[in-house]
XYZ file of C-alpha atoms in Angstrom:
228
model
C 0.073 0.109 -0.102
C 1.474 3.311 -1.178
C 1.595 6.465 0.920
C 0.542 10.005 0.059
C 1.695 12.921 1.987
C -0.636 16.074 1.705
C 1.023 19.235 3.071
C -1.704 21.745 3.814
C -4.924 19.928 4.989
C -7.673 22.724 4.464
C -11.243 21.878 4.154
C -11.529 23.170 0.544
C -8.862 21.002 -1.221
C -6.633 19.169 1.115
C -9.295 16.964 2.968
C -11.190 16.049 -0.220
C -7.894 15.067 -1.693
C -7.118 12.971 1.345
C -10.462 11.319 1.251
C -10.159 10.387 -2.498
C -6.551 8.933 -2.020
C -7.766 6.906 0.945
C -10.479 5.579 -1.169
C -7.924 4.576 -3.704
C -6.212 2.575 -1.100
C -3.356 4.921 -0.095
C -2.080 5.364 3.377
C -2.641 9.059 4.031
C -0.602 11.549 6.030
C -1.800 15.197 6.213
C 0.480 17.929 7.660
C -0.771 21.319 8.916
C -0.407 23.521 11.950
C -3.370 22.158 13.583
C -5.350 18.833 13.094
C -8.562 19.097 11.179
C -11.815 18.287 13.124
C -13.154 14.687 12.831
C -10.333 13.686 10.308
C -9.647 9.901 10.128
C -6.249 10.637 8.617
C -2.926 10.504 10.328
C -1.984 14.036 11.099
C 1.632 15.520 11.429
C 2.030 19.038 12.981
C 3.885 21.064 10.566
C 4.257 24.851 9.872
C 5.185 25.521 6.169
C 6.625 28.955 7.208
C 9.524 26.999 8.923
C 11.220 25.372 5.892
C 14.012 23.845 8.069
C 11.351 21.392 9.570
C 10.487 19.832 6.199
C 13.139 17.111 6.326
C 11.747 16.041 9.726
C 8.234 15.890 8.427
C 9.220 13.472 5.725
C 11.306 11.347 8.233
C 8.395 11.295 10.742
C 5.897 10.322 7.781
C 8.255 7.515 6.620
C 8.750 6.072 10.147
C 5.119 6.048 10.932
C 3.396 4.944 7.778
C 5.953 4.637 5.071
C 7.840 6.750 2.622
C 5.414 8.903 0.486
C 5.249 7.831 -3.043
C 2.986 10.878 -3.726
C 3.641 14.303 -2.369
C 0.917 17.096 -2.675
C 1.930 20.551 -1.763
C -1.288 22.350 -0.929
C -0.031 24.960 1.643
C -0.181 28.596 0.943
C -0.012 32.045 2.550
C -1.949 35.136 1.250
C -0.793 38.330 2.985
C -3.083 41.368 2.142
C -1.457 44.628 0.655
C -2.718 47.733 -0.749
C -3.788 47.310 -4.409
C -2.673 50.773 -5.263
C 0.522 50.397 -3.406
C 1.355 46.910 -3.353
C 5.089 47.269 -2.281
C 4.217 48.462 0.998
C 3.981 45.002 2.332
C 6.163 44.487 5.438
C 9.338 42.453 5.353
C 7.857 40.039 7.903
C 4.822 39.404 5.697
C 6.893 39.257 2.605
C 9.302 36.514 4.150
C 6.429 34.680 5.643
C 4.605 34.522 2.309
C 7.723 33.388 0.365
C 8.652 30.816 3.014
C 5.324 29.203 2.693
C 4.547 29.341 -0.988
C 8.013 28.739 -2.430
C 10.926 27.855 0.017
C 9.131 25.107 1.944
C 7.801 23.619 -1.460
C 11.362 23.536 -2.733
C 12.488 21.557 0.115
C 9.479 19.278 0.111
C 10.224 18.476 -3.598
C 13.911 17.997 -2.631
C 13.014 15.487 0.179
C 10.623 13.821 -2.071
C 13.383 13.143 -4.651
C 15.548 11.811 -1.992
C 13.021 9.510 -0.729
C 12.137 8.175 -4.155
C 15.936 7.623 -5.012
C 16.453 5.749 -1.616
C 13.375 3.606 -2.032
C 13.484 3.077 -5.925
C 10.057 4.650 -6.248
C 8.753 6.449 -9.293
C 6.923 9.083 -7.374
C 4.689 12.064 -8.208
C 4.953 15.615 -6.729
C 1.932 17.999 -7.232
C 1.768 21.682 -6.349
C -1.633 23.191 -5.973
C -1.351 26.385 -8.104
C -3.574 29.092 -9.604
C -3.520 31.474 -12.502
C -1.073 33.931 -10.919
C 1.910 32.458 -12.534
C 0.697 33.707 -15.914
C -1.688 36.481 -15.232
C -1.495 39.531 -13.240
C -4.627 40.425 -11.046
C -3.845 43.932 -9.984
C -7.249 44.527 -8.230
C -6.685 41.519 -5.875
C -5.235 42.694 -2.443
C -1.775 41.101 -1.883
C -1.726 39.276 -5.349
C 1.725 40.752 -6.157
C 3.505 38.754 -3.600
C 1.280 35.681 -3.833
C 1.944 35.695 -7.553
C 5.699 35.860 -7.021
C 5.473 32.776 -4.782
C 3.391 30.893 -7.353
C 5.583 31.817 -10.169
C 8.645 30.602 -8.452
C 6.723 27.316 -7.557
C 5.810 27.006 -11.256
C 9.494 27.342 -12.168
C 10.356 24.668 -9.693
C 7.874 22.341 -11.220
C 8.745 23.056 -14.716
C 12.465 22.504 -14.156
C 12.035 19.470 -12.045
C 9.633 17.886 -14.698
C 12.359 18.078 -17.250
C 15.409 17.307 -15.035
C 13.826 14.133 -13.397
C 11.999 12.877 -16.472
C 14.450 10.221 -17.201
C 14.296 8.833 -13.729
C 10.498 8.430 -13.898
C 9.675 11.081 -11.402
C 6.557 13.348 -12.312
C 6.038 16.915 -11.278
C 2.783 18.970 -11.821
C 1.480 22.503 -11.346
C -2.213 22.171 -11.071
C -4.386 25.088 -11.704
C -8.397 24.870 -11.827
C -10.008 27.099 -14.401
C -13.388 27.940 -15.601
C -14.350 26.952 -19.133
C -13.294 30.424 -20.448
C -9.858 30.256 -18.856
C -10.701 32.586 -15.954
C -9.562 31.329 -12.460
C -11.905 29.137 -10.409
C -10.803 30.687 -7.203
C -13.918 30.851 -4.993
C -15.698 28.282 -7.099
C -12.715 25.776 -7.072
C -13.660 22.265 -6.304
C -11.753 19.931 -3.813
C -13.269 16.868 -5.342
C -12.467 18.018 -8.824
C -8.701 18.628 -7.820
C -8.721 15.251 -6.001
C -9.967 13.353 -9.310
C -7.371 15.401 -11.359
C -4.595 14.510 -8.907
C -5.466 10.791 -9.023
C -5.266 10.839 -12.742
C -1.954 12.479 -12.845
C -0.635 9.828 -10.334
C -2.058 6.995 -12.307
C -0.779 8.136 -15.728
C 2.191 6.678 -17.254
C 5.134 9.041 -17.816
C 5.357 12.861 -17.332
C 2.525 14.849 -18.930
C 2.417 18.670 -19.460
C 3.981 20.219 -16.102
C 1.362 22.949 -16.127
C -1.925 21.286 -15.634
C -4.757 23.607 -16.260
C -7.989 21.893 -15.747
C -11.767 22.420 -15.738
C -14.130 20.700 -13.343
C -15.871 17.564 -14.914
C -13.833 18.206 -18.238
C -10.264 17.427 -17.133
C -7.014 18.897 -18.630
C -7.385 21.776 -20.980
C -4.761 23.947 -22.389
C -5.202 27.701 -22.613
C -3.003 29.723 -24.916
C -1.632 32.250 -22.495
C 1.351 34.753 -22.411
C 2.835 36.089 -19.373
C 1.658 39.440 -18.658
C -1.986 39.103 -19.841
């Protein structure tokens, strides 16, 4: 029985994903600062703002239920800022956001690769993304720094998907959209994410690293340029 580690166990996406993987026969580890109420999954206390603790999370999960074959990075930090003066965000808020959205995701991917190499596993790493790596949303408070984190994570996934393709490791940046390509945001579906994640894990070989998808439709490519 394989193990999935879900970092960031919120009710919107993390827990529906955990439920779906459990139904597929996975041992499920969820990691977050506090344990979700009434969750039947093994919980590990973890703060994504402290990237130095990521290796311990992996070692704890491995010792408790087995080395993760699938790692899903679903943690995020969104710090508000003035839309007309977005560079006024404090250094503390900026560092916190980048730590959660970028640095810890890098270390998590690093630890995943180490684990797969040690166990001979062809694993999958999935980052829960959004449209901000390709489209600026200037009227959304705090979107500038949030987008910086998502863009860096997208670059991580893209580079890793190419670099480790020969080893059979898969890396995906997953972004739910509406039919017209606009971001799902408030209308995003945890269940739809879960189904798409399962498909990516079960697929043979690395697919397109940037997985834009539409609920009940699956993967859909949108012709986008940075700066739209």
